[in-house]
Short mmCIF file of C-alpha atoms in Angstrom, two decimals:
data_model
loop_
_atom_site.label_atom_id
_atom_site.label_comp_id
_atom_site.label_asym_id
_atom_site.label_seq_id
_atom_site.Cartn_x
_atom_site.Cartn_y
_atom_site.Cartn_z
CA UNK A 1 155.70 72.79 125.37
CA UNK A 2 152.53 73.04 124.39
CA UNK A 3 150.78 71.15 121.57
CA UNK A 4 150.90 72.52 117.68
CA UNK A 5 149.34 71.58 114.90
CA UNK A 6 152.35 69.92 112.39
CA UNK A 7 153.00 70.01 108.63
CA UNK A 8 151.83 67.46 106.80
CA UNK A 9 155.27 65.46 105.53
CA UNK A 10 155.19 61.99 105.95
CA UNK A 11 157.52 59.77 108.70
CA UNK A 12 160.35 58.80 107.13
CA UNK A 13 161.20 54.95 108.14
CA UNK A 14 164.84 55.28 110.13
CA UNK A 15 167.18 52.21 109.18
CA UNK A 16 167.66 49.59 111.18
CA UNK A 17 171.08 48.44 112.94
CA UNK A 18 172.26 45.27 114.13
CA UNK A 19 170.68 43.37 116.65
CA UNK A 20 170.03 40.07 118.32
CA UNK A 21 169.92 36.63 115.64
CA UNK A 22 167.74 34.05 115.86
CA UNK A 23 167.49 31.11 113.45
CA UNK A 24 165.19 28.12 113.28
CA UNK A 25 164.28 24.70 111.48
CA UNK A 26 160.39 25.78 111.81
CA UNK A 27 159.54 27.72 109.03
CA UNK A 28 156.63 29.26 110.16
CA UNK A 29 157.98 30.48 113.17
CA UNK A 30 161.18 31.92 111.27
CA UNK A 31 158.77 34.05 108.83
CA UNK A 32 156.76 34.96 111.46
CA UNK A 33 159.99 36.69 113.44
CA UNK A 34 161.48 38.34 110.30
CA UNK A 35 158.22 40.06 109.54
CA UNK A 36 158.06 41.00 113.58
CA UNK A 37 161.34 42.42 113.07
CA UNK A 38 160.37 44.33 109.55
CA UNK A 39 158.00 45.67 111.23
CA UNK A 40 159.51 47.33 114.26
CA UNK A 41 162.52 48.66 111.37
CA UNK A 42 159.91 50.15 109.64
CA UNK A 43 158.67 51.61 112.47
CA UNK A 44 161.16 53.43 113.66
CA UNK A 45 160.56 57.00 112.30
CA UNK A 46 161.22 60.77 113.53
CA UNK A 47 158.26 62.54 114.62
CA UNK A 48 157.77 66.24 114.69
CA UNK A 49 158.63 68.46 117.80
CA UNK A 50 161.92 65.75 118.04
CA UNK A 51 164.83 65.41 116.30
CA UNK A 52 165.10 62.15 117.04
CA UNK A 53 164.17 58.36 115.57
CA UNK A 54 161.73 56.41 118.28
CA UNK A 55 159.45 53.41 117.67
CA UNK A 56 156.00 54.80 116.89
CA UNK A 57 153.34 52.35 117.50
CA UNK A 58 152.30 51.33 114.33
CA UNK A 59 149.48 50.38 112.38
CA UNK A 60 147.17 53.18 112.39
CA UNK A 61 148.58 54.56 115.09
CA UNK A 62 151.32 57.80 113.43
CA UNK A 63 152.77 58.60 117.25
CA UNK A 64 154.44 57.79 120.43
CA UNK A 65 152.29 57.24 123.57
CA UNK A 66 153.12 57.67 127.27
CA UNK A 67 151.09 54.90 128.34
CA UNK A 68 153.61 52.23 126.43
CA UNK A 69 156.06 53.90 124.27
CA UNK A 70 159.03 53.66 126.48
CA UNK A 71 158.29 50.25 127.82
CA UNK A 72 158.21 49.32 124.02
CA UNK A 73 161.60 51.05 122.94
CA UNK A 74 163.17 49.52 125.98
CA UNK A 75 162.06 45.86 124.72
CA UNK A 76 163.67 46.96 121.41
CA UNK A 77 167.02 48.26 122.46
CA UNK A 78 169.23 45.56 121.67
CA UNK A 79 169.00 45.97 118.17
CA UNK A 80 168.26 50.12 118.25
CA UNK A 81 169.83 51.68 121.69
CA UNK A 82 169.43 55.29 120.23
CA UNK A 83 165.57 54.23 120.01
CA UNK A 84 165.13 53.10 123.55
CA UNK A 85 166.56 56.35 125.00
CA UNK A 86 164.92 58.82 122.48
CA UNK A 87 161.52 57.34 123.10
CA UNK A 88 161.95 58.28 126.89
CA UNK A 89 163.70 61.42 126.04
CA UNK A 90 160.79 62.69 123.73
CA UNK A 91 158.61 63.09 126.70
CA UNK A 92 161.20 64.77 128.75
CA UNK A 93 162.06 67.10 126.08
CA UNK A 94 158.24 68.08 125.42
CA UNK A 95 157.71 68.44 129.30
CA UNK A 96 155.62 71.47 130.23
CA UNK A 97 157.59 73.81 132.86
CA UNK A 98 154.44 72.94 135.17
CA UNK A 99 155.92 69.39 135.43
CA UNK A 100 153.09 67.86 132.93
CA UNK A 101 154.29 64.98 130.75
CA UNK A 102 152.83 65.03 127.50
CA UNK A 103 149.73 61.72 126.79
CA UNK A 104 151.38 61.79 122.93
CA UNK A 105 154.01 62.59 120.31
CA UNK A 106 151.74 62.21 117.49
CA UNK A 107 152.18 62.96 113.57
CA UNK A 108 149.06 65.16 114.33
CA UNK A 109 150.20 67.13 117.38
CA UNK A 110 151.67 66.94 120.92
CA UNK A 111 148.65 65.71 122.85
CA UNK A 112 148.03 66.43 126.78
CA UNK A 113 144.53 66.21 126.80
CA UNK A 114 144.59 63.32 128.99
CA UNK A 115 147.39 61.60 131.40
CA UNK A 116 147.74 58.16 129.35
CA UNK A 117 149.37 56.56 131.38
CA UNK A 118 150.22 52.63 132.11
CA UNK A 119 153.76 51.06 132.19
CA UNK A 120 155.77 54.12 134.75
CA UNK A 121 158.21 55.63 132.44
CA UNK A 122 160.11 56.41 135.85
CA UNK A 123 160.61 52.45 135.88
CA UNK A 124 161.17 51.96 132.23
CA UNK A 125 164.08 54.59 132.11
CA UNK A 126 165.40 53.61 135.42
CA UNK A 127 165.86 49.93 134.17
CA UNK A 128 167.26 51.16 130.74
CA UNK A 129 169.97 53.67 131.97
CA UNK A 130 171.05 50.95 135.00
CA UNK A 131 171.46 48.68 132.38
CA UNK A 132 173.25 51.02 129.93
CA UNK A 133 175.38 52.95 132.52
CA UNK A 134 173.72 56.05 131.31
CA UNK A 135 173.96 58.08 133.81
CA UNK A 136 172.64 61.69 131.65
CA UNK A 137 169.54 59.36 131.09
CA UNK A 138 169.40 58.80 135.11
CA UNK A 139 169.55 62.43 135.90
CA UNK A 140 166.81 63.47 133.43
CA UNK A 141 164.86 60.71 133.68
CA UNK A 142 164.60 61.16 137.85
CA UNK A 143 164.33 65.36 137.47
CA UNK A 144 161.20 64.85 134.88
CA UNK A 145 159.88 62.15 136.72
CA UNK A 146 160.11 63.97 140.06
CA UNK A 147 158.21 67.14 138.53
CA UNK A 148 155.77 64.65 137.11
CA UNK A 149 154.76 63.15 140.46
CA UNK A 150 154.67 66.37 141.39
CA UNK A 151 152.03 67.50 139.14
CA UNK A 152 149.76 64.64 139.38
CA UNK A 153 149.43 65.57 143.31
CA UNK A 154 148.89 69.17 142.76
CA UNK A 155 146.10 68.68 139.51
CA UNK A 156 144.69 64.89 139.71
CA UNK A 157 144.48 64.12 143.87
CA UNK A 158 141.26 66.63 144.10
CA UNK A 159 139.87 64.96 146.51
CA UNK A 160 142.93 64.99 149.07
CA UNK A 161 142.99 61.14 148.83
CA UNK A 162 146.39 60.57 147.75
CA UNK A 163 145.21 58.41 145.25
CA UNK A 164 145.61 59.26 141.50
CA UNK A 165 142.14 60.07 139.36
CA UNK A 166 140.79 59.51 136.62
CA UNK A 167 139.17 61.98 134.55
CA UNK A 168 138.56 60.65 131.17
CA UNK A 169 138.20 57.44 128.74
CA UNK A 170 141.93 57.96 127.61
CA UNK A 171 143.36 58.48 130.61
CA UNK A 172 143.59 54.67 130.80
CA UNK A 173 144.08 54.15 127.13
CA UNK A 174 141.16 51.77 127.55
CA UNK A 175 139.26 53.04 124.39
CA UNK A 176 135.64 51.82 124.57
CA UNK A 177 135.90 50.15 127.87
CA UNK A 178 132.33 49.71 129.43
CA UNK A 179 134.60 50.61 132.71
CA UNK A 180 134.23 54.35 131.30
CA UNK A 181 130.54 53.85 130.12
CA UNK A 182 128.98 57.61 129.96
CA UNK A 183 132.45 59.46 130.23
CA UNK A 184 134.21 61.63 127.57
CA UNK A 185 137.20 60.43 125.56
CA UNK A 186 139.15 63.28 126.65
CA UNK A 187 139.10 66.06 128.84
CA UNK A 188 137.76 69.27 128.13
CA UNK A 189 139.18 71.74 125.95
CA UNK A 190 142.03 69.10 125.83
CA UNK A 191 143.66 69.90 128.82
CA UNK A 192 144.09 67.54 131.48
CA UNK A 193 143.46 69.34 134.55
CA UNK A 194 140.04 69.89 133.81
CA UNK A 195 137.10 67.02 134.30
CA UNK A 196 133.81 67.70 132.80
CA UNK A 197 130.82 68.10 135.28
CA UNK A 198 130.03 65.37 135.81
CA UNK A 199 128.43 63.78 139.47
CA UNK A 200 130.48 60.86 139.02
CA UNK A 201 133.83 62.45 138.41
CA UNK A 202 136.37 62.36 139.52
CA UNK A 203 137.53 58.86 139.86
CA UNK A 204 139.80 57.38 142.36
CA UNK A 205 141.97 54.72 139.73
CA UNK A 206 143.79 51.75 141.02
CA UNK A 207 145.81 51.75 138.04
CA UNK A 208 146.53 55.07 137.53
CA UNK A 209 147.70 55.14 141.36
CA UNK A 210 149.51 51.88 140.77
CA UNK A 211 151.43 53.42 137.67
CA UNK A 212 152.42 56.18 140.66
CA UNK A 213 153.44 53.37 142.77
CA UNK A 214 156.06 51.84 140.24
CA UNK A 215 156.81 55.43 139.96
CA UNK A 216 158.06 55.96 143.39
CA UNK A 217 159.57 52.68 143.55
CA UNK A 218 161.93 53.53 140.61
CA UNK A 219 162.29 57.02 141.63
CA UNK A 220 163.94 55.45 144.80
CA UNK A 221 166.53 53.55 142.76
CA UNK A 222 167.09 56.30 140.87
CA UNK A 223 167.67 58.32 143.75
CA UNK A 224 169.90 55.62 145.86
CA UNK A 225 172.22 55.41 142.34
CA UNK A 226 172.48 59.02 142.42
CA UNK A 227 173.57 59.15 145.92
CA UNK A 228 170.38 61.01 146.81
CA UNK A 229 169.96 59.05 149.99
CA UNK A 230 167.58 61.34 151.84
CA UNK A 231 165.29 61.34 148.99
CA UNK A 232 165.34 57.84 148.33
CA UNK A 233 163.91 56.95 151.81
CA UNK A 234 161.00 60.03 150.46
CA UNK A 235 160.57 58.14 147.86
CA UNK A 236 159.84 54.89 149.70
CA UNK A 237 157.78 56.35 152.09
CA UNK A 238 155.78 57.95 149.41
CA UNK A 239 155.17 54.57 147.62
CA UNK A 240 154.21 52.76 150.93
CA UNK A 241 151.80 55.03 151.32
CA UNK A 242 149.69 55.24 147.80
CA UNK A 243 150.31 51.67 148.13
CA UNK A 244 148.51 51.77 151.73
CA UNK A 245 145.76 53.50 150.15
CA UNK A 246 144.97 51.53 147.15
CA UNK A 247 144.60 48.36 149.20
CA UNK A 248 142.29 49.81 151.53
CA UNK A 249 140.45 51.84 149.28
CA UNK A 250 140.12 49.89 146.05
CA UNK A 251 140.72 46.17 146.35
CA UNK A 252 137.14 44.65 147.06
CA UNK A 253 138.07 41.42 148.64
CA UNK A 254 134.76 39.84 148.22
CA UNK A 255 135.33 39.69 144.46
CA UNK A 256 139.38 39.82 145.01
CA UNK A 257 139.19 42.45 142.13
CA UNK A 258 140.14 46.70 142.15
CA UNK A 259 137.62 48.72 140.72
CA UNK A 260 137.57 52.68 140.35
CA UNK A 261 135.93 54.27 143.27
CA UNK A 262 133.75 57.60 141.38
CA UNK A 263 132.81 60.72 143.05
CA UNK A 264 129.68 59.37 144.67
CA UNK A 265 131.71 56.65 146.43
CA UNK A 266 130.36 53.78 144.72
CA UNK A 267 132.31 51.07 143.01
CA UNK A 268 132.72 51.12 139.53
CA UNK A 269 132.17 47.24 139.13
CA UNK A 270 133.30 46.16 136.09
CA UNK A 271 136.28 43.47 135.83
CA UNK A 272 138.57 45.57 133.40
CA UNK A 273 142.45 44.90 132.79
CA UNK A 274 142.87 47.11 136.14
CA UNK A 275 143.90 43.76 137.28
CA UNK A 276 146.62 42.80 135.26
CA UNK A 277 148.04 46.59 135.75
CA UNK A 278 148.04 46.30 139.46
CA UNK A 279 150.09 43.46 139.10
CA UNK A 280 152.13 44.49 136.70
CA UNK A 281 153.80 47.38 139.26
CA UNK A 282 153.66 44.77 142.16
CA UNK A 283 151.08 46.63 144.44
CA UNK A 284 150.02 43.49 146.02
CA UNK A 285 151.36 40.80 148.47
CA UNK A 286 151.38 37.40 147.63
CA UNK A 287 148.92 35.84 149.23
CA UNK A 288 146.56 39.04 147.60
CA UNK A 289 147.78 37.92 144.56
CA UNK A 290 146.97 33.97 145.20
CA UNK A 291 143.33 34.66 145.76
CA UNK A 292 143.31 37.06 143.13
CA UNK A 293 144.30 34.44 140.93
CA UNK A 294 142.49 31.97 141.69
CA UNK A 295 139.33 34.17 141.43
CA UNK A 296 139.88 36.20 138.37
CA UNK A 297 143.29 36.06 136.30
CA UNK A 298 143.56 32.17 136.46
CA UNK A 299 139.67 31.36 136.42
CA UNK A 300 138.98 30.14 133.38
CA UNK A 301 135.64 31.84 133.51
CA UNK A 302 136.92 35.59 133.99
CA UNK A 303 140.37 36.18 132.58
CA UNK A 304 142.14 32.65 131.94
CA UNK A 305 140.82 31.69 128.48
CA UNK A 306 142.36 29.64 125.84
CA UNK A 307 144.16 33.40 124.54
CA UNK A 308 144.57 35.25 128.05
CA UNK A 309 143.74 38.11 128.70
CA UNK A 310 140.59 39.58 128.24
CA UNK A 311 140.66 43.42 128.48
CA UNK A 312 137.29 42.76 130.30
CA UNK A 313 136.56 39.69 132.56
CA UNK A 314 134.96 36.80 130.63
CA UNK A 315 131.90 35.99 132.81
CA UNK A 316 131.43 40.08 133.17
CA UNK A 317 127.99 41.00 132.26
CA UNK A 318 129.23 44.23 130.07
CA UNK A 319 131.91 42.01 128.16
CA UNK A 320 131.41 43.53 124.84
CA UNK A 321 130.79 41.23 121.90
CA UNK A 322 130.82 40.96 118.79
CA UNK A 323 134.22 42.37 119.46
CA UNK A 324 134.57 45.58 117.55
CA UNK A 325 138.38 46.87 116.59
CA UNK A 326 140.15 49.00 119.16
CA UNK A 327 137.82 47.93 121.82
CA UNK A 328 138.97 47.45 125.47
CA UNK A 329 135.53 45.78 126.48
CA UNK A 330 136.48 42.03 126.21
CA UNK A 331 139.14 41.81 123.69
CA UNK A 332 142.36 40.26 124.35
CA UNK A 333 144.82 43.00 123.73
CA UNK A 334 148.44 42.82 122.18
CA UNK A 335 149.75 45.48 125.01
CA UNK A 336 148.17 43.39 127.72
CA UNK A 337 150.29 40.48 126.29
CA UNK A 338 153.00 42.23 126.30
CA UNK A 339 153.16 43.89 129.71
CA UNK A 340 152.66 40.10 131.20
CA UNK A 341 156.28 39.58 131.54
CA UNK A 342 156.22 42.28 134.31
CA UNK A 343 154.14 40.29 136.73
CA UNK A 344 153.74 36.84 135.72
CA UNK A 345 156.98 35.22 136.71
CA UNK A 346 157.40 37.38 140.03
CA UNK A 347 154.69 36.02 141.12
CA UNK A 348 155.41 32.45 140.82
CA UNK A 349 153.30 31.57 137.73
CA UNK A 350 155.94 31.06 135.11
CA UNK A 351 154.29 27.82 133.25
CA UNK A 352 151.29 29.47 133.00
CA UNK A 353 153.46 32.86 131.39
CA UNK A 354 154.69 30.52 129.00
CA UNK A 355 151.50 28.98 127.85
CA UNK A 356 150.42 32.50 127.17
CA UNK A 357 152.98 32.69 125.07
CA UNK A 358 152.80 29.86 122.89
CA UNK A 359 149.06 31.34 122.16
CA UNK A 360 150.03 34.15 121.17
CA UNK A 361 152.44 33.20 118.94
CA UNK A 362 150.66 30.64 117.71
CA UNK A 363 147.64 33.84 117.24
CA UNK A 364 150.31 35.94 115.56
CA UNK A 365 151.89 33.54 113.47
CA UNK A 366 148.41 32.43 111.43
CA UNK A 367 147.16 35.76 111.09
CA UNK A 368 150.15 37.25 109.71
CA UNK A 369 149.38 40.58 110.04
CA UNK A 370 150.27 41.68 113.66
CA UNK A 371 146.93 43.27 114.64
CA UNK A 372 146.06 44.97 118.03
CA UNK A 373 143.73 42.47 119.33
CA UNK A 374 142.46 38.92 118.76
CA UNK A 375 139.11 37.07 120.41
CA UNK A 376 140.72 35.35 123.82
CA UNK A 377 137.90 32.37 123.52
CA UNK A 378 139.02 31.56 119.15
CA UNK A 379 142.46 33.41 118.90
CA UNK A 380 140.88 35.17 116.01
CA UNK A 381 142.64 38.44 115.26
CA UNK A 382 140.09 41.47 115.04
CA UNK A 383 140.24 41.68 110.74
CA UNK A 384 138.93 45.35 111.16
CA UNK A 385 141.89 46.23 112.83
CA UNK A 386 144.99 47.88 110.51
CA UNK A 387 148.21 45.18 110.60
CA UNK A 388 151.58 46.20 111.36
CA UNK A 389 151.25 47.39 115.22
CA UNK A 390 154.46 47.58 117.10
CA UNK A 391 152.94 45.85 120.26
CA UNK A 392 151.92 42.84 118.76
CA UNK A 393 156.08 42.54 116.44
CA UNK A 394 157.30 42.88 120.07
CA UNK A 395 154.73 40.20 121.66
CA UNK A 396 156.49 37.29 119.03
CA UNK A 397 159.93 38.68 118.98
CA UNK A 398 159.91 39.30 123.12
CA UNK A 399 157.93 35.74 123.75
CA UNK A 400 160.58 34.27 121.27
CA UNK A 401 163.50 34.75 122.90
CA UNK A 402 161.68 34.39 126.61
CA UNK A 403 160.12 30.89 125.42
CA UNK A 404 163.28 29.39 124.11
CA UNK A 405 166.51 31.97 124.20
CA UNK A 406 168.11 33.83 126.24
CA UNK A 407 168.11 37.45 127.90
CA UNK A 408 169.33 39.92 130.16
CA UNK A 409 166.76 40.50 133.36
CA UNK A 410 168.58 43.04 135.74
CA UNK A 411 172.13 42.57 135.77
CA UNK A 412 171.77 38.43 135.51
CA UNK A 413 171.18 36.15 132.08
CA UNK A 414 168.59 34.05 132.05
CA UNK A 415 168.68 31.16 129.66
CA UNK A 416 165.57 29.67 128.69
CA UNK A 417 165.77 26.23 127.50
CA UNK A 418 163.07 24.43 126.02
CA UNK A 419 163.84 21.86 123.19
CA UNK A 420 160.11 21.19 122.89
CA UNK A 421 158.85 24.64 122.04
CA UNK A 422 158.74 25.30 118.41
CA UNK A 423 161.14 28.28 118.65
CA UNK A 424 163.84 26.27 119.59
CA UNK A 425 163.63 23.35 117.41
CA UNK A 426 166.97 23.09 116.23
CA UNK A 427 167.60 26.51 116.49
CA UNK A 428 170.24 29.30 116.96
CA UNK A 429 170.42 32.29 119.21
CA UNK A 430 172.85 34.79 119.15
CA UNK A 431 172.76 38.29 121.70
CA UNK A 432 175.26 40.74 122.75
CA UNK A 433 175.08 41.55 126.14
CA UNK A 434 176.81 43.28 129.28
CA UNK A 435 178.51 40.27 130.14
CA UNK A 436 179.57 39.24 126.60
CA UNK A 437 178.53 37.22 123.28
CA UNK A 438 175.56 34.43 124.13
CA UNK A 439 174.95 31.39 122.18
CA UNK A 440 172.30 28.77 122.37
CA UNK A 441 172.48 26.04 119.77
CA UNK A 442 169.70 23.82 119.90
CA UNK A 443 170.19 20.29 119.44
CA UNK A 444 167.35 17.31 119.40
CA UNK A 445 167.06 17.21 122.74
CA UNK A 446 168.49 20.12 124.57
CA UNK A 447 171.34 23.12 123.84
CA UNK A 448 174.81 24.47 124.61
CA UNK A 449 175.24 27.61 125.88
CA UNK A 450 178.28 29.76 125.13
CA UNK A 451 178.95 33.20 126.76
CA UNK A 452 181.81 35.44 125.60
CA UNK A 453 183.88 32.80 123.90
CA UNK A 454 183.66 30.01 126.53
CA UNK A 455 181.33 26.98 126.64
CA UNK A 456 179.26 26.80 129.64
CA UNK A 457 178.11 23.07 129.42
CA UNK A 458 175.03 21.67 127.77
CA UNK A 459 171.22 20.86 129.33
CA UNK A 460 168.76 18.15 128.19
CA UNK A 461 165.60 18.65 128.44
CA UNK A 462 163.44 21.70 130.02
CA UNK A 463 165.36 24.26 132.30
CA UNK A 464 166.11 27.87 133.37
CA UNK A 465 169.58 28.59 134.24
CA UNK A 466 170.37 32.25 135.62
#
């Protein structure tokens, strides 16, 4: 479908249904949550093109984007289902017959003048419909995302690489990243096929190939649910080998960072959130994540500072300051935050996830406005920047419930307890799930857990039970 200019009636707010209920002696972090949650109700609006309610992404942002939208409406869907599954269903149902996903569902128009893409929506829709049972969402979700793979190898793999490129500013969503220094926004004439001319163009993009990684990965489990066997072991094969080809291409070892490799085969050195995104679709090995860690994520000079992460590396010559709003040169980004529970605890560094946690919230809950971005050395929120953004309601209702509750992760529960953490002093926590009721009741110096009518036992002290 291609993109049309809309008419100009405003999004009507869609309301909100039941949902997860947490309740806690610390004020502060109890009217920090039910704003969070006003928020995300208000959020939730029909755009045009769709007859159908999805979480827009706030702020001044009137729209649905590819790069996070689904990942955020499946963070959301215990308390709006119907939300989760439209907000990967919008980009199926806007779907060119070439295979193209649209970048955007905007109040303005359908955009796909860029690819926009971050978070697979092959992996987010996978996890939600294996998790739902829904098996029409498994069948359109693996047909769109088939014909979507499909399209980035015929119109961004110029070069023959295998490797996915880059062609423009947004194709990243890193707005005003000095990684894009001297390139366009968008592509010309708004259609993402074409680069402008350009030496340096086009890019090969670790991310952008690692987003086609997670891809394949889910495209497999998609295909092994659907008794596809054949094609899951294509699948497979096809994410070994991007996966092959980002390591050797991309990863500089010397630095243990990925950079974008441009046209003229020269690095595109600059220490941008590529990082994080790599790990975030697990693209690397342990021991390639170790030394990457110890180098750049977890060095308190380049991306471990008192509010990780920086959208650009710390000690990073082009780290942008002051930091201006919507700015993905230094600024420690609510979607960054966000995405962290993808990668953190897989690889082993779960105290230090939940230490990025506590700053955030701690970020979110004395600016009060849920802003896109805050200064990773003060916390500072940037005060330019519009509040109510659906990224940053999800960072303290997500880390909430990660620091101190309890959640479903794959077809387990994990319970999270932590009578030391603010958001469980003395608190309650209350979630339906696939395997019934849960209950945490916080005492002084532990909780009980109850699942679907039956006590489990109680813990003192710090622990993770699964």
């Amino acid at each position: 479908m291609a993109a049309q200019a809309l008419h100009a009636a405003p999004l009507a707010p869609v309301e909100q249904g039941a949902g997860p209920s947490f309740l806690t002696s610390d004020a502060a972090w109890q009217t920090a949550y039910d704003k969070a949650l006003s928020i995300l109700a208000a959020n939730v609006q029909i755009l045009p093109h769709v007859d159908a309610p999805v979480l827009i992404e706030g702020s001044e942002y009137a729209g649905i984007w590819l790069e996070d939208g689904p990942h955020e409406g499946l963070l959301y869907r215990h308390f709006r289902p119907d939300v989760a599954r439209n907000s990967h269903l919008t980009f199926f149902d806007l779907q060119r017959p070439d295979g193209q996903l649209p970048a955007s569902n905007k109040r303005a128009q359908t955009g796909f003048g860029q690819i926009q893409m971050v978070v697979p929506i092959a992996a987010t829709a996978w996890e939600l419909a294996d998790a739902t049972g829904d098996h029409e969402l498994l069948e359109r979700a693996y047909a769109a995302c088939s014909r979507w793979d499909a399209w980035l190898m015929r119109y961004r793999n110029t070069r023959g690489t295998g490797l996915v490129e880059g062609f423009c500013t947004y194709d990243t969503g890193m707005d005003h990243c000095p990684r894009w220094a001297g390139i366009p926004p968008q592509c010309p004439d708004a259609d993402a096929k074409r680069y402008p001319p350009i030496p340096t163009l086009p890019r090969l993009c670790p991310d952008l190939s690692a987003t086609v990684y997670g891809g394949r990965v889910a495209l497999a489990a998609m295909a092994d649910a659907l008794g596809k066997r054949s094609e899951a072991e294509m699948w497979k094969e096809k994410a070994a080998s991007i996966q092959r080809s980002i390591l050797e291409r991309l990863y500089f070892a010397e630095d243990a960072a990925f950079y974008d490799l441009d046209a003229e085969n020269h690095l595109v050195r600059v220490r941008s959130d590529i990082q994080t995104r790599i790990c975030g679709e697990h693209v690397i090995d342990q021991t390639t994540f170790d030394a990457m860690w110890d180098r750049q994520l977890g060095n308190p000079q380049a991306y471990w500072a008192p509010f990780p992460f920086p959208s650009v590396a710390l000690d990073d010559p082009t780290f942008v300051r002051p930091i201006p709003r919507n700015n993905w040169g230094g600024a420690a980004q609510a979607l960054t935050a966000m995405r962290a529970g993808r990668w953190m605890e897989h690889y082993g560094r779960a105290a230090e996830y939940a230490h990025l946690m506590e700053q955030w919230c701690v970020a979110l809950q004395r600016d009060g406005a849920f802003r896109q971005q805050l200064d990773p050395l003060t916390g500072i929120m940037t005060e330019t920047g519009r509040p109510n953004y659906s990224p940053a309601a999800l960072v303290l209702y997500d880390f909430t419930w990660r620091l101190a509750g309890v959640r479903e992760e794959g077809h387990h529960l994990h319970w999270s307890v932590r009578p030391g953490s603010p958001a469980g002093h003395f608190a309650r926590f209350f979630i339906s799930t696939a395997h019934g009721a849960a209950t945490m009741q916080y005492g002084k110096h532990g909780a009980t857990l109850n699942l679907a009518g039956r006590e489990l036992g109680s813990i003192d002290g710090t622990a993770r039970l699964i």
